[in-house]
């Protein structure tokens, strides 16, 4: 009897989870064994991170648990540190290998699907590593929410005007989806929260958006990008175009136009870069560090290796100009996973492969509660209709009925009741109280 093929999926994000989901539905009994490796036991639906940061959605509903969603796959919580495709082996570091000191393990496979996604692209800006806050994971989103509310608490209780001004100044670097949506949602939340502080007014808050190019939200088109710019500036958000962050040392954001903003909050969303694991393989990568792929989502010139999403340079066969590649965004990643799963199955069964072909239909972006901008199938929407389309689109795309129902229920409750403005900063260090008691001998008074 033929041994089941071993399919190794590196990455449990959009491409990894959706591909594994389709494979477990379509594979015949005993046809293949699917192994999914990811450092986290869940997939994060990143378009909902701004709403999670603003308190419109609970953090646990922004993530999809891999083990529950992929019961027919073997889920390994760990990280691939190197891949030798010539030998069909991947070196994996897991929590257990780090704990017992046995070293990394080797996993053998027959088919490799590389979908590790991307990581934040940082620059050698003085002070960035010490003071910058990212916005790519659910932990960062909730940490940022807690941080913003804590700064308002500091501003409310300090008597030092310099500390107050720095606490109420929030600088965001990057005018793409992540930066604009995060800023817009958190600005909405912070100005709403100000009503509960006796000495902090909404106008005391200063939000600054720094973008190195001459426009924001290029994905929604030039006209809608200009509308978004007017909308943000109309809310007293200071948008600096054609401007770079030169330094944030000593908690002072210094911009290339000479402006200086003392701030305790600097959010960095200035792009992403391919995951480092790609450089630790023997597979071909391009000048940007992404895997060279064919339109069928195979790694170019290599058998039994597949890739899609942020990690892959996939030719866009629908583009008019030759040599153009698919944009590294969620829309392509989700659709590529469907073709990828189909082609892996076809390869196992000796059937012809299918090219990935999807014409980009447009983009939607949220600018805060009941505000948005969209360009879909050539139609331009703004305000409430765009915001509603943004929610409807992403609700349809988040995986599993369970998550769809929970998110919809939370949106409904949010519409009926007031916003939650509680900071749970202690979640980031849950042992602090116990450690304080242990170190100082503090304990409840004996009766």
Short mmCIF file of C-alpha atoms in Angstrom, two decimals:
data_model
loop_
_atom_site.label_atom_id
_atom_site.label_comp_id
_atom_site.label_asym_id
_atom_site.label_seq_id
_atom_site.Cartn_x
_atom_site.Cartn_y
_atom_site.Cartn_z
CA UNK A 1 0.00 0.00 0.00
CA UNK A 2 1.29 3.46 -0.95
CA UNK A 3 2.44 5.65 1.93
CA UNK A 4 0.47 8.92 2.36
CA UNK A 5 2.30 11.93 1.00
CA UNK A 6 3.60 14.31 3.67
CA UNK A 7 2.60 17.92 2.96
CA UNK A 8 4.45 20.48 5.07
CA UNK A 9 2.89 23.94 5.33
CA UNK A 10 5.20 26.56 6.83
CA UNK A 11 3.01 29.37 8.14
CA UNK A 12 -0.51 29.43 9.55
CA UNK A 13 -1.62 32.82 8.20
CA UNK A 14 -3.97 33.56 5.32
CA UNK A 15 -2.34 31.24 2.79
CA UNK A 16 -1.26 28.53 5.21
CA UNK A 17 -4.54 28.19 7.09
CA UNK A 18 -6.85 28.55 4.08
CA UNK A 19 -4.77 26.07 2.05
CA UNK A 20 -4.77 23.53 4.88
CA UNK A 21 -8.51 24.05 5.35
CA UNK A 22 -9.20 23.22 1.71
CA UNK A 23 -6.79 20.30 1.66
CA UNK A 24 -8.41 18.62 4.67
CA UNK A 25 -11.79 18.93 2.94
CA UNK A 26 -10.64 17.59 -0.44
CA UNK A 27 -8.04 14.95 0.41
CA UNK A 28 -9.14 11.33 0.22
CA UNK A 29 -8.60 9.08 3.22
CA UNK A 30 -4.93 8.02 3.40
CA UNK A 31 -3.97 10.22 0.44
CA UNK A 32 -1.79 12.68 2.37
CA UNK A 33 -0.81 13.83 5.84
CA UNK A 34 -0.81 17.61 6.30
CA UNK A 35 1.52 19.28 8.83
CA UNK A 36 1.08 22.99 9.62
CA UNK A 37 3.89 24.80 11.42
CA UNK A 38 3.47 28.26 12.93
CA UNK A 39 4.88 30.05 16.00
CA UNK A 40 1.34 30.88 17.17
CA UNK A 41 -1.61 28.48 17.69
CA UNK A 42 -3.91 30.80 15.75
CA UNK A 43 -4.31 32.73 12.52
CA UNK A 44 -4.74 36.50 12.91
CA UNK A 45 -7.27 38.22 10.65
CA UNK A 46 -5.25 41.42 10.33
CA UNK A 47 -7.90 43.69 8.72
CA UNK A 48 -9.76 43.56 12.05
CA UNK A 49 -6.77 44.63 14.16
CA UNK A 50 -7.73 48.36 14.08
CA UNK A 51 -11.24 47.51 15.33
CA UNK A 52 -9.80 45.28 18.03
CA UNK A 53 -7.53 48.13 19.11
CA UNK A 54 -10.52 50.49 19.22
CA UNK A 55 -12.61 48.03 21.26
CA UNK A 56 -15.22 47.27 18.57
CA UNK A 57 -14.22 43.58 18.50
CA UNK A 58 -12.83 41.38 21.27
CA UNK A 59 -9.22 40.32 20.59
CA UNK A 60 -10.08 36.62 20.81
CA UNK A 61 -12.52 37.00 17.90
CA UNK A 62 -9.85 38.48 15.63
CA UNK A 63 -7.91 35.21 15.76
CA UNK A 64 -8.87 31.78 14.44
CA UNK A 65 -7.56 28.79 16.47
CA UNK A 66 -5.64 26.47 14.16
CA UNK A 67 -6.23 23.21 16.01
CA UNK A 68 -9.99 23.73 16.15
CA UNK A 69 -10.20 24.82 12.51
CA UNK A 70 -7.82 22.12 11.20
CA UNK A 71 -8.78 18.94 13.10
CA UNK A 72 -7.56 16.67 10.29
CA UNK A 73 -4.14 18.31 10.12
CA UNK A 74 -1.18 18.03 12.46
CA UNK A 75 -0.56 21.48 13.93
CA UNK A 76 2.93 22.08 15.32
CA UNK A 77 3.57 25.24 17.32
CA UNK A 78 7.10 26.12 16.40
CA UNK A 79 9.28 27.94 13.92
CA UNK A 80 11.10 26.71 10.86
CA UNK A 81 14.71 27.85 11.15
CA UNK A 82 16.02 26.38 7.89
CA UNK A 83 14.83 24.30 4.95
CA UNK A 84 16.89 21.95 2.78
CA UNK A 85 14.56 21.24 -0.10
CA UNK A 86 17.12 19.08 -1.89
CA UNK A 87 16.85 16.65 1.04
CA UNK A 88 13.14 17.42 1.65
CA UNK A 89 13.77 18.36 5.28
CA UNK A 90 12.89 21.35 7.44
CA UNK A 91 14.58 22.17 10.74
CA UNK A 92 11.97 23.10 13.35
CA UNK A 93 12.38 24.74 16.76
CA UNK A 94 9.40 24.18 19.08
CA UNK A 95 8.52 25.14 22.65
CA UNK A 96 9.38 21.61 23.73
CA UNK A 97 12.81 21.56 22.05
CA UNK A 98 13.71 24.85 23.70
CA UNK A 99 12.45 23.63 27.08
CA UNK A 100 14.13 20.22 27.17
CA UNK A 101 17.33 21.40 25.49
CA UNK A 102 17.33 18.64 22.86
CA UNK A 103 17.79 21.08 20.00
CA UNK A 104 15.77 21.56 16.84
CA UNK A 105 14.07 18.63 15.14
CA UNK A 106 14.04 17.67 11.48
CA UNK A 107 10.74 17.17 9.69
CA UNK A 108 10.70 15.27 6.40
CA UNK A 109 8.17 16.06 3.70
CA UNK A 110 7.18 15.23 0.14
CA UNK A 111 5.48 18.53 -0.75
CA UNK A 112 6.47 21.92 0.70
CA UNK A 113 4.12 24.90 0.90
CA UNK A 114 5.90 28.07 2.02
CA UNK A 115 3.55 30.68 3.42
CA UNK A 116 5.40 32.37 6.30
CA UNK A 117 4.04 35.80 5.41
CA UNK A 118 6.00 38.94 6.20
CA UNK A 119 7.43 40.88 9.12
CA UNK A 120 7.57 44.61 9.83
CA UNK A 121 10.15 46.48 7.78
CA UNK A 122 12.11 48.77 10.06
CA UNK A 123 14.77 51.36 9.25
CA UNK A 124 17.86 52.40 11.27
CA UNK A 125 16.06 55.39 12.81
CA UNK A 126 17.63 56.46 16.13
CA UNK A 127 15.35 55.50 19.02
CA UNK A 128 12.96 53.42 16.91
CA UNK A 129 13.94 50.06 18.41
CA UNK A 130 13.59 51.45 21.94
CA UNK A 131 10.36 53.45 21.60
CA UNK A 132 8.53 52.25 18.47
CA UNK A 133 5.31 50.23 18.61
CA UNK A 134 4.38 47.85 15.80
CA UNK A 135 0.90 47.06 14.54
CA UNK A 136 0.99 43.64 12.92
CA UNK A 137 -0.17 41.23 15.63
CA UNK A 138 -3.16 41.08 17.94
CA UNK A 139 -0.83 41.45 20.91
CA UNK A 140 0.54 44.71 19.46
CA UNK A 141 -2.99 45.98 18.73
CA UNK A 142 -4.23 45.38 22.27
CA UNK A 143 -0.97 46.64 23.75
CA UNK A 144 -1.38 49.85 21.75
CA UNK A 145 -4.97 50.29 22.93
CA UNK A 146 -3.89 49.89 26.56
CA UNK A 147 -0.97 52.23 25.97
CA UNK A 148 -3.15 55.01 24.49
CA UNK A 149 -5.59 54.85 27.41
CA UNK A 150 -2.72 54.81 29.90
CA UNK A 151 -1.28 57.95 28.31
CA UNK A 152 -4.63 59.66 28.85
CA UNK A 153 -4.50 58.58 32.50
CA UNK A 154 -1.00 60.04 32.79
CA UNK A 155 -2.08 63.30 31.18
CA UNK A 156 -5.09 63.52 33.48
CA UNK A 157 -3.07 63.10 36.66
CA UNK A 158 0.24 64.90 35.98
CA UNK A 159 0.96 68.51 36.87
CA UNK A 160 3.90 68.73 34.46
CA UNK A 161 2.71 70.37 31.19
CA UNK A 162 5.57 68.81 29.19
CA UNK A 163 4.67 65.30 30.36
CA UNK A 164 1.00 66.01 29.62
CA UNK A 165 1.69 67.24 26.06
CA UNK A 166 3.94 64.26 25.29
CA UNK A 167 1.35 61.83 26.67
CA UNK A 168 -1.40 63.33 24.50
CA UNK A 169 0.69 63.35 21.28
CA UNK A 170 0.39 60.23 19.12
CA UNK A 171 2.64 59.84 16.06
CA UNK A 172 1.92 57.21 13.39
CA UNK A 173 4.48 56.51 10.66
CA UNK A 174 3.15 55.01 7.41
CA UNK A 175 0.17 56.07 5.32
CA UNK A 176 -0.88 52.67 4.00
CA UNK A 177 -3.78 50.51 5.19
CA UNK A 178 -2.30 49.63 8.57
CA UNK A 179 -1.23 53.13 9.52
CA UNK A 180 -4.34 55.01 8.39
CA UNK A 181 -6.87 52.51 9.75
CA UNK A 182 -5.05 52.14 13.08
CA UNK A 183 -4.77 55.91 13.51
CA UNK A 184 -8.39 56.57 12.48
CA UNK A 185 -9.87 53.94 14.81
CA UNK A 186 -7.70 54.87 17.80
CA UNK A 187 -8.31 58.59 17.27
CA UNK A 188 -12.04 57.88 17.29
CA UNK A 189 -11.72 55.87 20.49
CA UNK A 190 -9.44 58.33 22.28
CA UNK A 191 -11.59 61.37 21.56
CA UNK A 192 -14.64 59.43 22.75
CA UNK A 193 -12.80 58.37 25.92
CA UNK A 194 -11.86 61.98 26.67
CA UNK A 195 -15.44 62.69 27.81
CA UNK A 196 -14.78 60.52 30.88
CA UNK A 197 -11.75 62.55 32.00
CA UNK A 198 -12.56 65.72 33.91
CA UNK A 199 -9.49 67.59 32.66
CA UNK A 200 -8.81 66.10 29.19
CA UNK A 201 -10.73 67.53 26.26
CA UNK A 202 -10.87 65.95 22.78
CA UNK A 203 -9.03 68.96 21.36
CA UNK A 204 -6.12 68.32 23.74
CA UNK A 205 -5.26 65.15 21.81
CA UNK A 206 -2.78 65.55 18.96
CA UNK A 207 -2.54 62.87 16.25
CA UNK A 208 0.20 63.06 13.61
CA UNK A 209 0.48 60.86 10.49
CA UNK A 210 3.86 60.80 8.74
CA UNK A 211 4.06 59.48 5.17
CA UNK A 212 7.21 59.49 3.02
CA UNK A 213 5.33 59.62 -0.30
CA UNK A 214 2.98 62.29 -1.61
CA UNK A 215 -0.28 60.41 -0.91
CA UNK A 216 -2.00 58.10 1.55
CA UNK A 217 -3.94 54.89 0.87
CA UNK A 218 -2.63 54.41 -2.70
CA UNK A 219 -4.65 51.15 -2.88
CA UNK A 220 -7.99 53.01 -3.10
CA UNK A 221 -6.97 55.25 -5.97
CA UNK A 222 -5.85 58.86 -6.19
CA UNK A 223 -9.29 60.49 -5.90
CA UNK A 224 -10.38 58.44 -2.89
CA UNK A 225 -6.94 58.92 -1.34
CA UNK A 226 -7.42 62.68 -1.56
CA UNK A 227 -10.85 62.32 0.06
CA UNK A 228 -9.33 60.28 2.90
CA UNK A 229 -6.68 62.97 3.34
CA UNK A 230 -9.35 65.69 3.59
CA UNK A 231 -11.37 63.57 6.01
CA UNK A 232 -8.41 63.05 8.35
CA UNK A 233 -7.32 66.67 8.25
CA UNK A 234 -10.93 67.71 8.87
CA UNK A 235 -10.68 65.81 12.16
CA UNK A 236 -7.63 67.91 13.17
CA UNK A 237 -5.23 65.06 12.39
CA UNK A 238 -1.88 66.48 11.30
CA UNK A 239 -0.97 64.60 8.10
CA UNK A 240 2.59 65.21 6.88
CA UNK A 241 3.17 64.02 3.29
CA UNK A 242 6.61 63.73 1.63
CA UNK A 243 8.02 63.56 5.15
CA UNK A 244 10.19 61.00 6.93
CA UNK A 245 10.90 60.18 10.55
CA UNK A 246 14.55 61.05 11.13
CA UNK A 247 14.74 60.23 14.84
CA UNK A 248 12.65 59.34 17.86
CA UNK A 249 15.48 59.28 20.41
CA UNK A 250 14.65 60.56 23.89
CA UNK A 251 10.94 60.24 23.07
CA UNK A 252 11.08 63.15 20.60
CA UNK A 253 9.85 62.48 17.05
CA UNK A 254 12.04 64.52 14.69
CA UNK A 255 10.70 64.77 11.13
CA UNK A 256 12.55 65.53 7.91
CA UNK A 257 10.68 68.85 7.58
CA UNK A 258 12.24 70.03 10.83
CA UNK A 259 9.21 69.45 13.06
CA UNK A 260 9.75 68.05 16.55
CA UNK A 261 7.05 66.30 18.55
CA UNK A 262 7.74 65.20 22.13
CA UNK A 263 5.67 62.01 22.31
CA UNK A 264 5.32 58.87 24.37
CA UNK A 265 3.58 57.03 21.50
CA UNK A 266 5.21 56.29 18.15
CA UNK A 267 3.49 53.66 16.01
CA UNK A 268 5.53 52.23 13.12
CA UNK A 269 3.55 50.84 10.16
CA UNK A 270 5.93 51.78 7.34
CA UNK A 271 5.74 48.60 5.31
CA UNK A 272 6.71 44.94 5.57
CA UNK A 273 9.43 42.66 4.26
CA UNK A 274 9.53 38.91 3.50
CA UNK A 275 10.00 36.51 6.39
CA UNK A 276 13.68 35.68 7.17
CA UNK A 277 13.06 31.93 6.73
CA UNK A 278 13.07 32.44 2.95
CA UNK A 279 16.76 33.34 3.07
CA UNK A 280 17.45 30.16 5.06
CA UNK A 281 16.33 27.87 2.21
CA UNK A 282 17.94 26.59 -0.96
CA UNK A 283 15.06 27.96 -3.04
CA UNK A 284 15.36 30.85 -5.55
CA UNK A 285 14.46 34.31 -4.24
CA UNK A 286 14.25 37.65 -6.05
CA UNK A 287 15.94 40.95 -5.24
CA UNK A 288 13.19 41.77 -2.73
CA UNK A 289 13.73 38.53 -0.85
CA UNK A 290 10.53 36.84 -2.07
CA UNK A 291 10.36 33.38 -3.66
CA UNK A 292 10.37 33.33 -7.44
CA UNK A 293 7.11 31.64 -8.44
CA UNK A 294 5.17 30.63 -11.51
CA UNK A 295 1.54 31.55 -12.19
CA UNK A 296 0.64 28.02 -11.02
CA UNK A 297 2.12 28.93 -7.60
CA UNK A 298 5.03 26.54 -7.86
CA UNK A 299 8.48 27.79 -6.92
CA UNK A 300 10.20 28.53 -10.23
CA UNK A 301 12.46 25.75 -11.47
CA UNK A 302 11.83 23.54 -8.43
CA UNK A 303 9.62 20.49 -8.07
CA UNK A 304 7.39 19.78 -5.07
CA UNK A 305 7.72 23.34 -3.71
CA UNK A 306 4.85 25.83 -3.62
CA UNK A 307 4.34 29.37 -2.33
CA UNK A 308 1.80 32.20 -2.25
CA UNK A 309 0.96 35.37 -0.36
CA UNK A 310 3.49 37.90 0.93
CA UNK A 311 6.36 35.44 0.61
CA UNK A 312 5.84 34.81 -3.12
CA UNK A 313 6.53 36.85 -6.25
CA UNK A 314 3.61 35.57 -8.35
CA UNK A 315 3.18 36.80 -11.95
CA UNK A 316 -0.07 38.72 -12.51
CA UNK A 317 -1.41 37.12 -15.68
CA UNK A 318 -4.34 39.58 -15.79
CA UNK A 319 -2.08 42.65 -15.99
CA UNK A 320 -1.71 44.45 -19.29
CA UNK A 321 1.96 45.29 -18.78
CA UNK A 322 4.36 42.30 -18.86
CA UNK A 323 6.37 41.36 -15.80
CA UNK A 324 3.91 42.72 -13.26
CA UNK A 325 3.43 40.71 -10.06
CA UNK A 326 0.44 40.25 -7.76
CA UNK A 327 0.32 42.73 -4.90
CA UNK A 328 1.13 41.22 -1.49
CA UNK A 329 -2.29 41.78 0.07
CA UNK A 330 -5.04 39.75 1.73
CA UNK A 331 -7.29 39.75 -1.34
CA UNK A 332 -4.71 37.90 -3.43
CA UNK A 333 -3.54 35.68 -0.55
CA UNK A 334 -7.01 34.28 0.18
CA UNK A 335 -7.74 33.64 -3.50
CA UNK A 336 -4.30 32.19 -4.17
CA UNK A 337 -4.80 29.66 -1.37
CA UNK A 338 -7.76 28.18 -3.22
CA UNK A 339 -5.73 27.66 -6.41
CA UNK A 340 -2.75 26.47 -4.40
CA UNK A 341 -4.73 23.73 -2.63
CA UNK A 342 -6.27 22.67 -5.94
CA UNK A 343 -2.86 22.47 -7.65
CA UNK A 344 -1.24 20.49 -4.83
CA UNK A 345 -4.05 17.97 -5.10
CA UNK A 346 -3.71 17.90 -8.87
CA UNK A 347 0.04 17.29 -8.55
CA UNK A 348 -0.53 14.37 -6.17
CA UNK A 349 -3.05 12.87 -8.59
CA UNK A 350 -1.07 13.48 -11.78
CA UNK A 351 -3.52 16.07 -13.12
CA UNK A 352 -2.68 19.35 -14.92
CA UNK A 353 -2.11 22.50 -12.89
CA UNK A 354 -4.13 25.70 -13.11
CA UNK A 355 -2.69 29.23 -13.26
CA UNK A 356 -3.74 31.78 -10.69
CA UNK A 357 -5.61 34.60 -12.41
CA UNK A 358 -7.54 37.21 -10.48
CA UNK A 359 -8.02 40.77 -11.56
CA UNK A 360 -7.75 43.12 -8.60
CA UNK A 361 -11.29 44.37 -7.95
CA UNK A 362 -10.48 47.27 -5.64
CA UNK A 363 -9.99 48.16 -2.01
CA UNK A 364 -11.93 49.26 1.05
CA UNK A 365 -10.58 51.09 4.09
CA UNK A 366 -12.09 52.17 7.38
CA UNK A 367 -11.53 55.71 8.66
CA UNK A 368 -13.15 55.12 12.03
CA UNK A 369 -16.68 54.38 13.17
CA UNK A 370 -19.19 54.99 10.34
CA UNK A 371 -16.48 56.49 8.13
CA UNK A 372 -14.64 54.87 5.26
CA UNK A 373 -13.43 55.01 1.68
CA UNK A 374 -13.65 52.42 -1.10
CA UNK A 375 -13.04 51.84 -4.77
CA UNK A 376 -14.57 48.57 -5.95
CA UNK A 377 -15.14 47.52 -9.58
CA UNK A 378 -14.45 51.11 -10.58
CA UNK A 379 -17.12 52.52 -8.27
CA UNK A 380 -16.08 55.02 -5.64
CA UNK A 381 -17.72 55.13 -2.23
CA UNK A 382 -17.07 57.26 0.82
CA UNK A 383 -18.47 57.83 4.28
CA UNK A 384 -21.01 55.41 5.71
CA UNK A 385 -21.55 53.29 2.52
CA UNK A 386 -17.80 52.64 2.27
CA UNK A 387 -17.57 51.84 5.98
CA UNK A 388 -20.49 49.40 5.67
CA UNK A 389 -18.88 47.74 2.63
CA UNK A 390 -15.61 47.44 4.55
CA UNK A 391 -17.35 45.57 7.35
CA UNK A 392 -19.46 43.41 5.03
CA UNK A 393 -16.48 42.40 2.89
CA UNK A 394 -14.25 41.43 5.79
CA UNK A 395 -17.07 39.66 7.62
CA UNK A 396 -17.51 37.48 4.53
CA UNK A 397 -13.77 36.76 4.40
CA UNK A 398 -12.98 35.89 8.01
CA UNK A 399 -12.87 32.07 8.18
CA UNK A 400 -15.37 29.83 9.96
CA UNK A 401 -19.02 30.45 10.75
CA UNK A 402 -18.13 30.59 14.44
CA UNK A 403 -15.97 33.71 13.97
CA UNK A 404 -18.43 35.36 11.58
CA UNK A 405 -21.26 34.96 14.11
CA UNK A 406 -19.18 36.23 17.03
CA UNK A 407 -17.93 39.30 15.17
CA UNK A 408 -21.44 40.14 13.94
CA UNK A 409 -22.84 39.77 17.46
CA UNK A 410 -20.17 42.09 18.85
CA UNK A 411 -20.83 44.71 16.19
CA UNK A 412 -24.54 44.56 17.06
CA UNK A 413 -23.86 44.97 20.79
CA UNK A 414 -21.40 47.80 20.10
CA UNK A 415 -24.13 49.61 18.20
CA UNK A 416 -26.55 49.25 21.11
CA UNK A 417 -24.23 50.14 23.98
CA UNK A 418 -21.40 52.57 24.66
CA UNK A 419 -17.76 51.91 23.78
CA UNK A 420 -15.52 50.04 26.20
CA UNK A 421 -12.70 52.34 27.30
CA UNK A 422 -11.01 50.16 29.91
CA UNK A 423 -7.24 49.73 29.84
CA UNK A 424 -6.04 46.28 30.83
CA UNK A 425 -2.35 47.02 30.70
CA UNK A 426 -1.69 44.56 33.51
CA UNK A 427 -2.45 41.74 31.06
CA UNK A 428 0.96 42.37 29.50
CA UNK A 429 2.65 41.49 32.81
CA UNK A 430 0.21 39.29 34.73
CA UNK A 431 2.75 38.28 37.41
CA UNK A 432 3.59 41.86 38.40
CA UNK A 433 1.23 41.89 41.38
CA UNK A 434 2.47 38.55 42.69
CA UNK A 435 6.12 39.49 42.17
CA UNK A 436 5.53 42.73 44.09
CA UNK A 437 3.98 40.82 46.97
CA UNK A 438 6.80 38.26 46.97
CA UNK A 439 9.53 40.91 46.90
CA UNK A 440 8.06 43.26 49.49
CA UNK A 441 6.24 40.85 51.72
CA UNK A 442 3.04 42.75 51.04
CA UNK A 443 -0.02 40.70 51.80
CA UNK A 444 -3.59 41.24 52.97
CA UNK A 445 -3.83 42.28 56.60
CA UNK A 446 -4.57 39.37 58.89
CA UNK A 447 -7.89 39.75 60.65
#
